[in-house]
Amino acid sequence: MLTLKVLSSGSQGNCYLLQSGEETLILDCGIPIKEIKIGLNFDISNVVGVCVSHAHLDHSKSVADFEKMGIPVWQPYRKSKLIDHMKFGDFSVQCFPLPHNGCANFGFYIKVAEQKILYLTDYEYCRFNFKSLAVNHIFCECNYQKKLVEKGLPNYKHKVMGHSSLDYCKRFISDNATDALQTILLFHMGAETCNPIECVAEVQKVAGNGVYVDYARAGEEYQLRKGKGRKNDE
């Protein structure tokens, strides 16, 4: 069974546990290592690797802790000679660059258990199209709605050049959706710059009724199936 457990999502920190059988791949580690260990029930033996999108602390806070434990940590933004593909246990992962207001940042295309997953966060746009890959699950940032962002905000430039709007999120999904798409989870939502319920409803219109759409909340765990995606309690 393939599942995604959300430990934290947003500017306070981002960390997600992608679990297949007995193996766990961690996507970003921007929270204290103790919190990650709690999410793992204090058992790190099944962690096969950590993929980190970029250097900002809300995504990379616990990198050194994992390195000290001898767990492979992939930080493609740090490599002078880029390696674009890695293998972590049964997880096959390919990275691709994403613009984040001048900061080196990468998304990940993941294959495991005959399923295909896209993970994109902290990006203004994506110049790649994945439609031919027939992706099953999309985890993508939906950080703000334009109507809720004031141009006078101190971080306005970083907000619009370093993060994905609802409008772009919808466009990306429309451009990449196929009949294979089953699950869309919206990540890194701005606390004051988006309404999660509205965003889910808008994305659902683009995705269609056959696709499960939700936004990431700490503590939630999602089953990722070839059939309709759903939370464990459904």
PDB file of C-alpha atoms in Angstrom:
ATOM      1  CA  MET A   1       0.000   0.000   0.000  1.00  0.00           C
ATOM      2  CA  LEU A   2       1.194   3.482  -0.872  1.00  0.00           C
ATOM      3  CA  THR A   3       0.399   6.271   1.588  1.00  0.00           C
ATOM      4  CA  LEU A   4       1.344   9.886   2.201  1.00  0.00           C
ATOM      5  CA  LYS A   5       1.517  11.192   5.762  1.00  0.00           C
ATOM      6  CA  VAL A   6       1.596  14.966   6.217  1.00  0.00           C
ATOM      7  CA  LEU A   7       3.744  16.070   9.150  1.00  0.00           C
ATOM      8  CA  SER A   8       3.694  19.794   8.316  1.00  0.00           C
ATOM      9  CA  SER A   9       2.839  21.995   5.349  1.00  0.00           C
ATOM     10  CA  GLY A  10       3.331  25.743   5.011  1.00  0.00           C
ATOM     11  CA  SER A  11       5.749  28.491   5.971  1.00  0.00           C
ATOM     12  CA  GLN A  12       6.149  27.023   9.462  1.00  0.00           C
ATOM     13  CA  GLY A  13       7.772  23.950   7.910  1.00  0.00           C
ATOM     14  CA  ASN A  14       7.228  21.261   5.297  1.00  0.00           C
ATOM     15  CA  CYS A  15       7.661  17.514   5.687  1.00  0.00           C
ATOM     16  CA  TYR A  16       5.856  14.571   4.115  1.00  0.00           C
ATOM     17  CA  LEU A  17       6.311  10.816   4.528  1.00  0.00           C
ATOM     18  CA  LEU A  18       5.737   8.798   1.366  1.00  0.00           C
ATOM     19  CA  GLN A  19       5.401   5.194   2.470  1.00  0.00           C
ATOM     20  CA  SER A  20       5.368   2.107   0.241  1.00  0.00           C
ATOM     21  CA  GLY A  21       5.230  -1.248   1.985  1.00  0.00           C
ATOM     22  CA  GLU A  22       8.009  -1.206   4.567  1.00  0.00           C
ATOM     23  CA  GLU A  23       9.898   1.712   3.003  1.00  0.00           C
ATOM     24  CA  THR A  24       9.570   5.452   3.661  1.00  0.00           C
ATOM     25  CA  LEU A  25      10.836   8.270   1.456  1.00  0.00           C
ATOM     26  CA  ILE A  26      10.774  11.698   3.108  1.00  0.00           C
ATOM     27  CA  LEU A  27       9.894  14.719   0.958  1.00  0.00           C
ATOM     28  CA  ASP A  28      11.443  17.826   2.514  1.00  0.00           C
ATOM     29  CA  CYS A  29      12.474  17.975   6.166  1.00  0.00           C
ATOM     30  CA  GLY A  30      11.742  21.546   7.241  1.00  0.00           C
ATOM     31  CA  ILE A  31      10.714  20.780  10.831  1.00  0.00           C
ATOM     32  CA  PRO A  32      12.737  19.702  13.906  1.00  0.00           C
ATOM     33  CA  ILE A  33      14.050  16.140  13.762  1.00  0.00           C
ATOM     34  CA  LYS A  34      12.180  15.260  16.952  1.00  0.00           C
ATOM     35  CA  GLU A  35       8.870  16.019  15.255  1.00  0.00           C
ATOM     36  CA  ILE A  36       9.851  13.868  12.289  1.00  0.00           C
ATOM     37  CA  LYS A  37      10.802  10.999  14.598  1.00  0.00           C
ATOM     38  CA  ILE A  38       7.421  11.272  16.296  1.00  0.00           C
ATOM     39  CA  GLY A  39       5.784  11.048  12.860  1.00  0.00           C
ATOM     40  CA  LEU A  40       7.850   7.921  12.213  1.00  0.00           C
ATOM     41  CA  ASN A  41       6.849   6.452  15.603  1.00  0.00           C
ATOM     42  CA  PHE A  42      10.533   6.771  16.555  1.00  0.00           C
ATOM     43  CA  ASP A  43      11.502   4.093  14.027  1.00  0.00           C
ATOM     44  CA  ILE A  44      13.915   5.373  11.370  1.00  0.00           C
ATOM     45  CA  SER A  45      14.929   1.913  10.192  1.00  0.00           C
ATOM     46  CA  ASN A  46      12.569   1.999   7.209  1.00  0.00           C
ATOM     47  CA  VAL A  47      13.614   5.449   5.951  1.00  0.00           C
ATOM     48  CA  VAL A  48      15.388   4.846   2.639  1.00  0.00           C
ATOM     49  CA  GLY A  49      16.104   8.490   1.839  1.00  0.00           C
ATOM     50  CA  VAL A  50      15.225  12.176   2.045  1.00  0.00           C
ATOM     51  CA  CYS A  51      14.593  14.403  -0.985  1.00  0.00           C
ATOM     52  CA  VAL A  52      14.969  18.144  -0.310  1.00  0.00           C
ATOM     53  CA  SER A  53      13.590  20.666  -2.782  1.00  0.00           C
ATOM     54  CA  HIS A  54      15.704  23.689  -1.791  1.00  0.00           C
ATOM     55  CA  ALA A  55      17.820  25.218   0.944  1.00  0.00           C
ATOM     56  CA  HIS A  56      15.270  27.375   2.767  1.00  0.00           C
ATOM     57  CA  LEU A  57      14.942  26.170   6.350  1.00  0.00           C
ATOM     58  CA  ASP A  58      11.227  25.480   6.140  1.00  0.00           C
ATOM     59  CA  HIS A  59      12.242  22.661   3.781  1.00  0.00           C
ATOM     60  CA  SER A  60      15.755  21.700   4.935  1.00  0.00           C
ATOM     61  CA  LYS A  61      15.889  22.246   8.716  1.00  0.00           C
ATOM     62  CA  SER A  62      16.751  18.621   9.610  1.00  0.00           C
ATOM     63  CA  VAL A  63      19.162  17.804   6.774  1.00  0.00           C
ATOM     64  CA  ALA A  64      22.214  17.600   9.074  1.00  0.00           C
ATOM     65  CA  ASP A  65      20.355  15.336  11.507  1.00  0.00           C
ATOM     66  CA  PHE A  66      19.580  12.803   8.777  1.00  0.00           C
ATOM     67  CA  GLU A  67      23.130  12.963   7.457  1.00  0.00           C
ATOM     68  CA  LYS A  68      24.467  12.234  10.946  1.00  0.00           C
ATOM     69  CA  MET A  69      22.214   9.175  11.091  1.00  0.00           C
ATOM     70  CA  GLY A  70      23.654   7.917   7.806  1.00  0.00           C
ATOM     71  CA  ILE A  71      20.389   8.270   5.902  1.00  0.00           C
ATOM     72  CA  PRO A  72      20.857   9.336   2.252  1.00  0.00           C
ATOM     73  CA  VAL A  73      19.824  12.952   1.688  1.00  0.00           C
ATOM     74  CA  TRP A  74      19.425  14.235  -1.860  1.00  0.00           C
ATOM     75  CA  GLN A  75      19.859  17.983  -2.270  1.00  0.00           C
ATOM     76  CA  PRO A  76      20.072  18.510  -6.042  1.00  0.00           C
ATOM     77  CA  TYR A  77      20.383  22.282  -5.553  1.00  0.00           C
ATOM     78  CA  ARG A  78      23.817  21.761  -3.941  1.00  0.00           C
ATOM     79  CA  LYS A  79      25.440  19.708  -6.682  1.00  0.00           C
ATOM     80  CA  SER A  80      27.884  21.487  -8.971  1.00  0.00           C
ATOM     81  CA  LYS A  81      27.455  18.621 -11.441  1.00  0.00           C
ATOM     82  CA  LEU A  82      23.770  17.835 -11.316  1.00  0.00           C
ATOM     83  CA  ILE A  83      22.662  14.246 -10.892  1.00  0.00           C
ATOM     84  CA  ASP A  84      19.075  14.162 -12.103  1.00  0.00           C
ATOM     85  CA  HIS A  85      18.101  10.664 -11.008  1.00  0.00           C
ATOM     86  CA  MET A  86      18.387   8.728  -7.745  1.00  0.00           C
ATOM     87  CA  LYS A  87      17.246   5.379  -6.410  1.00  0.00           C
ATOM     88  CA  PHE A  88      16.119   4.958  -2.793  1.00  0.00           C
ATOM     89  CA  GLY A  89      15.047   1.384  -2.131  1.00  0.00           C
ATOM     90  CA  ASP A  90      12.080   0.775  -4.411  1.00  0.00           C
ATOM     91  CA  PHE A  91      11.631   4.517  -5.040  1.00  0.00           C
ATOM     92  CA  SER A  92      12.941   5.830  -8.354  1.00  0.00           C
ATOM     93  CA  VAL A  93      13.229   9.633  -8.237  1.00  0.00           C
ATOM     94  CA  GLN A  94      14.030  12.170 -10.931  1.00  0.00           C
ATOM     95  CA  CYS A  95      14.465  15.881 -10.208  1.00  0.00           C
ATOM     96  CA  PHE A  96      13.648  18.887 -12.379  1.00  0.00           C
ATOM     97  CA  PRO A  97      14.360  22.612 -11.806  1.00  0.00           C
ATOM     98  CA  LEU A  98      11.644  25.006 -10.676  1.00  0.00           C
ATOM     99  CA  PRO A  99      11.952  28.825 -10.418  1.00  0.00           C
ATOM    100  CA  HIS A 100      11.764  30.147  -6.852  1.00  0.00           C
ATOM    101  CA  ASN A 101      12.646  33.864  -6.983  1.00  0.00           C
ATOM    102  CA  GLY A 102      16.303  33.227  -7.774  1.00  0.00           C
ATOM    103  CA  CYS A 103      16.772  30.339  -5.315  1.00  0.00           C
ATOM    104  CA  ALA A 104      17.822  26.972  -6.754  1.00  0.00           C
ATOM    105  CA  ASN A 105      14.802  24.731  -6.329  1.00  0.00           C
ATOM    106  CA  PHE A 106      13.723  21.330  -7.646  1.00  0.00           C
ATOM    107  CA  GLY A 107      10.605  19.240  -8.023  1.00  0.00           C
ATOM    108  CA  PHE A 108      10.550  15.452  -8.002  1.00  0.00           C
ATOM    109  CA  TYR A 109       8.996  12.810 -10.244  1.00  0.00           C
ATOM    110  CA  ILE A 110       8.685   9.591  -8.277  1.00  0.00           C
ATOM    111  CA  LYS A 111       7.891   6.048  -9.390  1.00  0.00           C
ATOM    112  CA  VAL A 112       7.103   3.296  -6.883  1.00  0.00           C
ATOM    113  CA  ALA A 113       4.740   0.323  -6.687  1.00  0.00           C
ATOM    114  CA  GLU A 114       3.669   0.896 -10.317  1.00  0.00           C
ATOM    115  CA  GLN A 115       2.461   4.384  -9.434  1.00  0.00           C
ATOM    116  CA  LYS A 116       3.731   7.782 -10.568  1.00  0.00           C
ATOM    117  CA  ILE A 117       3.856  10.896  -8.407  1.00  0.00           C
ATOM    118  CA  LEU A 118       4.761  14.554  -8.957  1.00  0.00           C
ATOM    119  CA  TYR A 119       5.949  16.739  -6.078  1.00  0.00           C
ATOM    120  CA  LEU A 120       6.267  20.495  -6.728  1.00  0.00           C
ATOM    121  CA  THR A 121       6.647  23.209  -4.123  1.00  0.00           C
ATOM    122  CA  ASP A 122       7.822  26.847  -3.920  1.00  0.00           C
ATOM    123  CA  TYR A 123       7.644  27.515  -7.656  1.00  0.00           C
ATOM    124  CA  GLU A 124       6.307  30.360  -9.744  1.00  0.00           C
ATOM    125  CA  TYR A 125       5.713  28.081 -12.736  1.00  0.00           C
ATOM    126  CA  CYS A 126       6.926  24.812 -14.254  1.00  0.00           C
ATOM    127  CA  ARG A 127       8.334  24.756 -17.784  1.00  0.00           C
ATOM    128  CA  PHE A 128       7.957  20.985 -18.126  1.00  0.00           C
ATOM    129  CA  ASN A 129       4.948  18.977 -19.239  1.00  0.00           C
ATOM    130  CA  PHE A 130       4.348  15.509 -17.790  1.00  0.00           C
ATOM    131  CA  LYS A 131       1.191  14.526 -19.616  1.00  0.00           C
ATOM    132  CA  SER A 132       2.851  11.726 -21.578  1.00  0.00           C
ATOM    133  CA  LEU A 133       3.895  10.098 -18.293  1.00  0.00           C
ATOM    134  CA  ALA A 134       0.270   9.581 -17.188  1.00  0.00           C
ATOM    135  CA  VAL A 135       0.914  10.608 -13.569  1.00  0.00           C
ATOM    136  CA  ASN A 136      -1.354   9.093 -10.892  1.00  0.00           C
ATOM    137  CA  HIS A 137      -0.874  11.591  -8.058  1.00  0.00           C
ATOM    138  CA  ILE A 138       0.064  15.284  -8.022  1.00  0.00           C
ATOM    139  CA  PHE A 139       1.316  16.987  -4.862  1.00  0.00           C
ATOM    140  CA  CYS A 140       1.621  20.663  -5.736  1.00  0.00           C
ATOM    141  CA  GLU A 141       1.866  23.991  -4.011  1.00  0.00           C
ATOM    142  CA  CYS A 142      -1.150  26.302  -4.101  1.00  0.00           C
ATOM    143  CA  ASN A 143       0.195  29.197  -2.054  1.00  0.00           C
ATOM    144  CA  TYR A 144      -2.064  32.143  -2.812  1.00  0.00           C
ATOM    145  CA  GLN A 145      -5.131  33.541  -4.529  1.00  0.00           C
ATOM    146  CA  LYS A 146      -4.440  36.787  -6.347  1.00  0.00           C
ATOM    147  CA  LYS A 147      -7.491  38.464  -4.841  1.00  0.00           C
ATOM    148  CA  LEU A 148      -6.052  37.958  -1.341  1.00  0.00           C
ATOM    149  CA  VAL A 149      -2.560  39.320  -1.999  1.00  0.00           C
ATOM    150  CA  GLU A 150      -1.931  43.013  -1.420  1.00  0.00           C
ATOM    151  CA  LYS A 151       0.823  44.624  -3.478  1.00  0.00           C
ATOM    152  CA  GLY A 152       1.990  46.522  -0.409  1.00  0.00           C
ATOM    153  CA  LEU A 153       2.992  43.355   1.435  1.00  0.00           C
ATOM    154  CA  PRO A 154       6.686  43.404   2.499  1.00  0.00           C
ATOM    155  CA  ASN A 155       7.186  39.993   0.849  1.00  0.00           C
ATOM    156  CA  TYR A 156       5.043  40.697  -2.220  1.00  0.00           C
ATOM    157  CA  LYS A 157       7.831  40.100  -4.755  1.00  0.00           C
ATOM    158  CA  HIS A 158       8.851  36.807  -3.175  1.00  0.00           C
ATOM    159  CA  LYS A 159       5.216  35.761  -2.903  1.00  0.00           C
ATOM    160  CA  VAL A 160       4.467  36.167  -6.610  1.00  0.00           C
ATOM    161  CA  MET A 161       7.903  35.176  -7.989  1.00  0.00           C
ATOM    162  CA  GLY A 162       8.594  32.326  -5.596  1.00  0.00           C
ATOM    163  CA  HIS A 163       5.245  30.626  -5.141  1.00  0.00           C
ATOM    164  CA  SER A 164       2.405  29.154  -7.136  1.00  0.00           C
ATOM    165  CA  SER A 165      -0.939  30.931  -7.370  1.00  0.00           C
ATOM    166  CA  LEU A 166      -4.262  29.124  -7.518  1.00  0.00           C
ATOM    167  CA  ASP A 167      -4.603  30.245 -11.138  1.00  0.00           C
ATOM    168  CA  TYR A 168      -1.282  28.696 -12.109  1.00  0.00           C
ATOM    169  CA  CYS A 169      -1.971  25.579 -10.053  1.00  0.00           C
ATOM    170  CA  LYS A 170      -5.174  25.049 -12.042  1.00  0.00           C
ATOM    171  CA  ARG A 171      -3.341  25.631 -15.317  1.00  0.00           C
ATOM    172  CA  PHE A 172      -0.616  23.126 -14.400  1.00  0.00           C
ATOM    173  CA  ILE A 173      -3.164  20.466 -13.507  1.00  0.00           C
ATOM    174  CA  SER A 174      -5.173  21.100 -16.660  1.00  0.00           C
ATOM    175  CA  ASP A 175      -2.024  20.789 -18.779  1.00  0.00           C
ATOM    176  CA  ASN A 176      -0.897  17.539 -17.126  1.00  0.00           C
ATOM    177  CA  ALA A 177      -4.071  15.659 -16.235  1.00  0.00           C
ATOM    178  CA  THR A 178      -4.906  12.356 -17.923  1.00  0.00           C
ATOM    179  CA  ASP A 179      -7.337   9.538 -17.178  1.00  0.00           C
ATOM    180  CA  ALA A 180      -4.620   8.064 -14.940  1.00  0.00           C
ATOM    181  CA  LEU A 181      -4.786  10.967 -12.472  1.00  0.00           C
ATOM    182  CA  GLN A 182      -6.394   9.893  -9.199  1.00  0.00           C
ATOM    183  CA  THR A 183      -5.215  12.258  -6.449  1.00  0.00           C
ATOM    184  CA  ILE A 184      -4.336  15.945  -6.116  1.00  0.00           C
ATOM    185  CA  LEU A 185      -3.070  17.295  -2.802  1.00  0.00           C
ATOM    186  CA  LEU A 186      -2.474  21.034  -2.404  1.00  0.00           C
ATOM    187  CA  PHE A 187       0.619  21.922  -0.350  1.00  0.00           C
ATOM    188  CA  HIS A 188       2.182  24.993   1.253  1.00  0.00           C
ATOM    189  CA  MET A 189      -0.974  27.087   1.370  1.00  0.00           C
ATOM    190  CA  GLY A 190      -0.500  30.663   2.596  1.00  0.00           C
ATOM    191  CA  ALA A 191      -2.236  31.187   5.937  1.00  0.00           C
ATOM    192  CA  GLU A 192      -3.582  34.609   4.986  1.00  0.00           C
ATOM    193  CA  THR A 193      -3.361  34.485   1.206  1.00  0.00           C
ATOM    194  CA  CYS A 194      -5.637  31.612   0.283  1.00  0.00           C
ATOM    195  CA  ASN A 195      -8.886  30.003   1.344  1.00  0.00           C
ATOM    196  CA  PRO A 196      -8.227  26.235   1.290  1.00  0.00           C
ATOM    197  CA  ILE A 197     -11.869  25.279   0.780  1.00  0.00           C
ATOM    198  CA  GLU A 198     -12.214  27.632  -2.189  1.00  0.00           C
ATOM    199  CA  CYS A 199      -8.942  26.392  -3.666  1.00  0.00           C
ATOM    200  CA  VAL A 200      -9.969  22.754  -3.407  1.00  0.00           C
ATOM    201  CA  ALA A 201     -13.312  23.535  -5.058  1.00  0.00           C
ATOM    202  CA  GLU A 202     -11.632  25.419  -7.911  1.00  0.00           C
ATOM    203  CA  VAL A 203      -9.058  22.691  -8.511  1.00  0.00           C
ATOM    204  CA  GLN A 204     -11.785  20.035  -8.397  1.00  0.00           C
ATOM    205  CA  LYS A 205     -13.528  21.776 -11.312  1.00  0.00           C
ATOM    206  CA  VAL A 206     -10.381  21.426 -13.403  1.00  0.00           C
ATOM    207  CA  ALA A 207      -9.547  17.896 -12.258  1.00  0.00           C
ATOM    208  CA  GLY A 208     -13.030  16.456 -12.701  1.00  0.00           C
ATOM    209  CA  ASN A 209     -15.222  14.454 -10.347  1.00  0.00           C
ATOM    210  CA  GLY A 210     -13.209  11.253 -10.720  1.00  0.00           C
ATOM    211  CA  VAL A 211     -10.156  12.765  -9.008  1.00  0.00           C
ATOM    212  CA  TYR A 212      -9.813  13.125  -5.233  1.00  0.00           C
ATOM    213  CA  VAL A 213      -8.721  16.679  -4.329  1.00  0.00           C
ATOM    214  CA  ASP A 214      -7.773  17.903  -0.850  1.00  0.00           C
ATOM    215  CA  TYR A 215      -5.332  20.225   0.879  1.00  0.00           C
ATOM    216  CA  ALA A 216      -2.532  19.010   3.142  1.00  0.00           C
ATOM    217  CA  ARG A 217      -3.065  19.245   6.895  1.00  0.00           C
ATOM    218  CA  ALA A 218      -0.661  18.127   9.589  1.00  0.00           C
ATOM    219  CA  GLY A 219      -1.527  14.686  10.886  1.00  0.00           C
ATOM    220  CA  GLU A 220      -3.538  13.592   7.862  1.00  0.00           C
ATOM    221  CA  GLU A 221      -2.645  10.356   6.106  1.00  0.00           C
ATOM    222  CA  TYR A 222      -3.771   9.583   2.566  1.00  0.00           C
ATOM    223  CA  GLN A 223      -3.979   6.257   0.803  1.00  0.00           C
ATOM    224  CA  LEU A 224      -2.740   6.559  -2.762  1.00  0.00           C
ATOM    225  CA  ARG A 225      -4.362   4.002  -4.992  1.00  0.00           C
ATOM    226  CA  LYS A 226      -4.780   3.324  -8.649  1.00  0.00           C
ATOM    227  CA  GLY A 227      -8.453   3.820  -7.897  1.00  0.00           C
ATOM    228  CA  LYS A 228      -9.840   6.944  -6.233  1.00  0.00           C
ATOM    229  CA  GLY A 229      -7.502   8.527  -3.673  1.00  0.00           C
ATOM    230  CA  ARG A 230      -8.915   8.956  -0.190  1.00  0.00           C
ATOM    231  CA  LYS A 231      -8.023   9.503   3.431  1.00  0.00           C
ATOM    232  CA  ASN A 232      -7.754   6.455   5.654  1.00  0.00           C
ATOM    233  CA  ASP A 233     -10.905   7.349   7.593  1.00  0.00           C
ATOM    234  CA  GLU A 234     -13.104   7.454   4.515  1.00  0.00           C
TER     235      GLU A 234
END
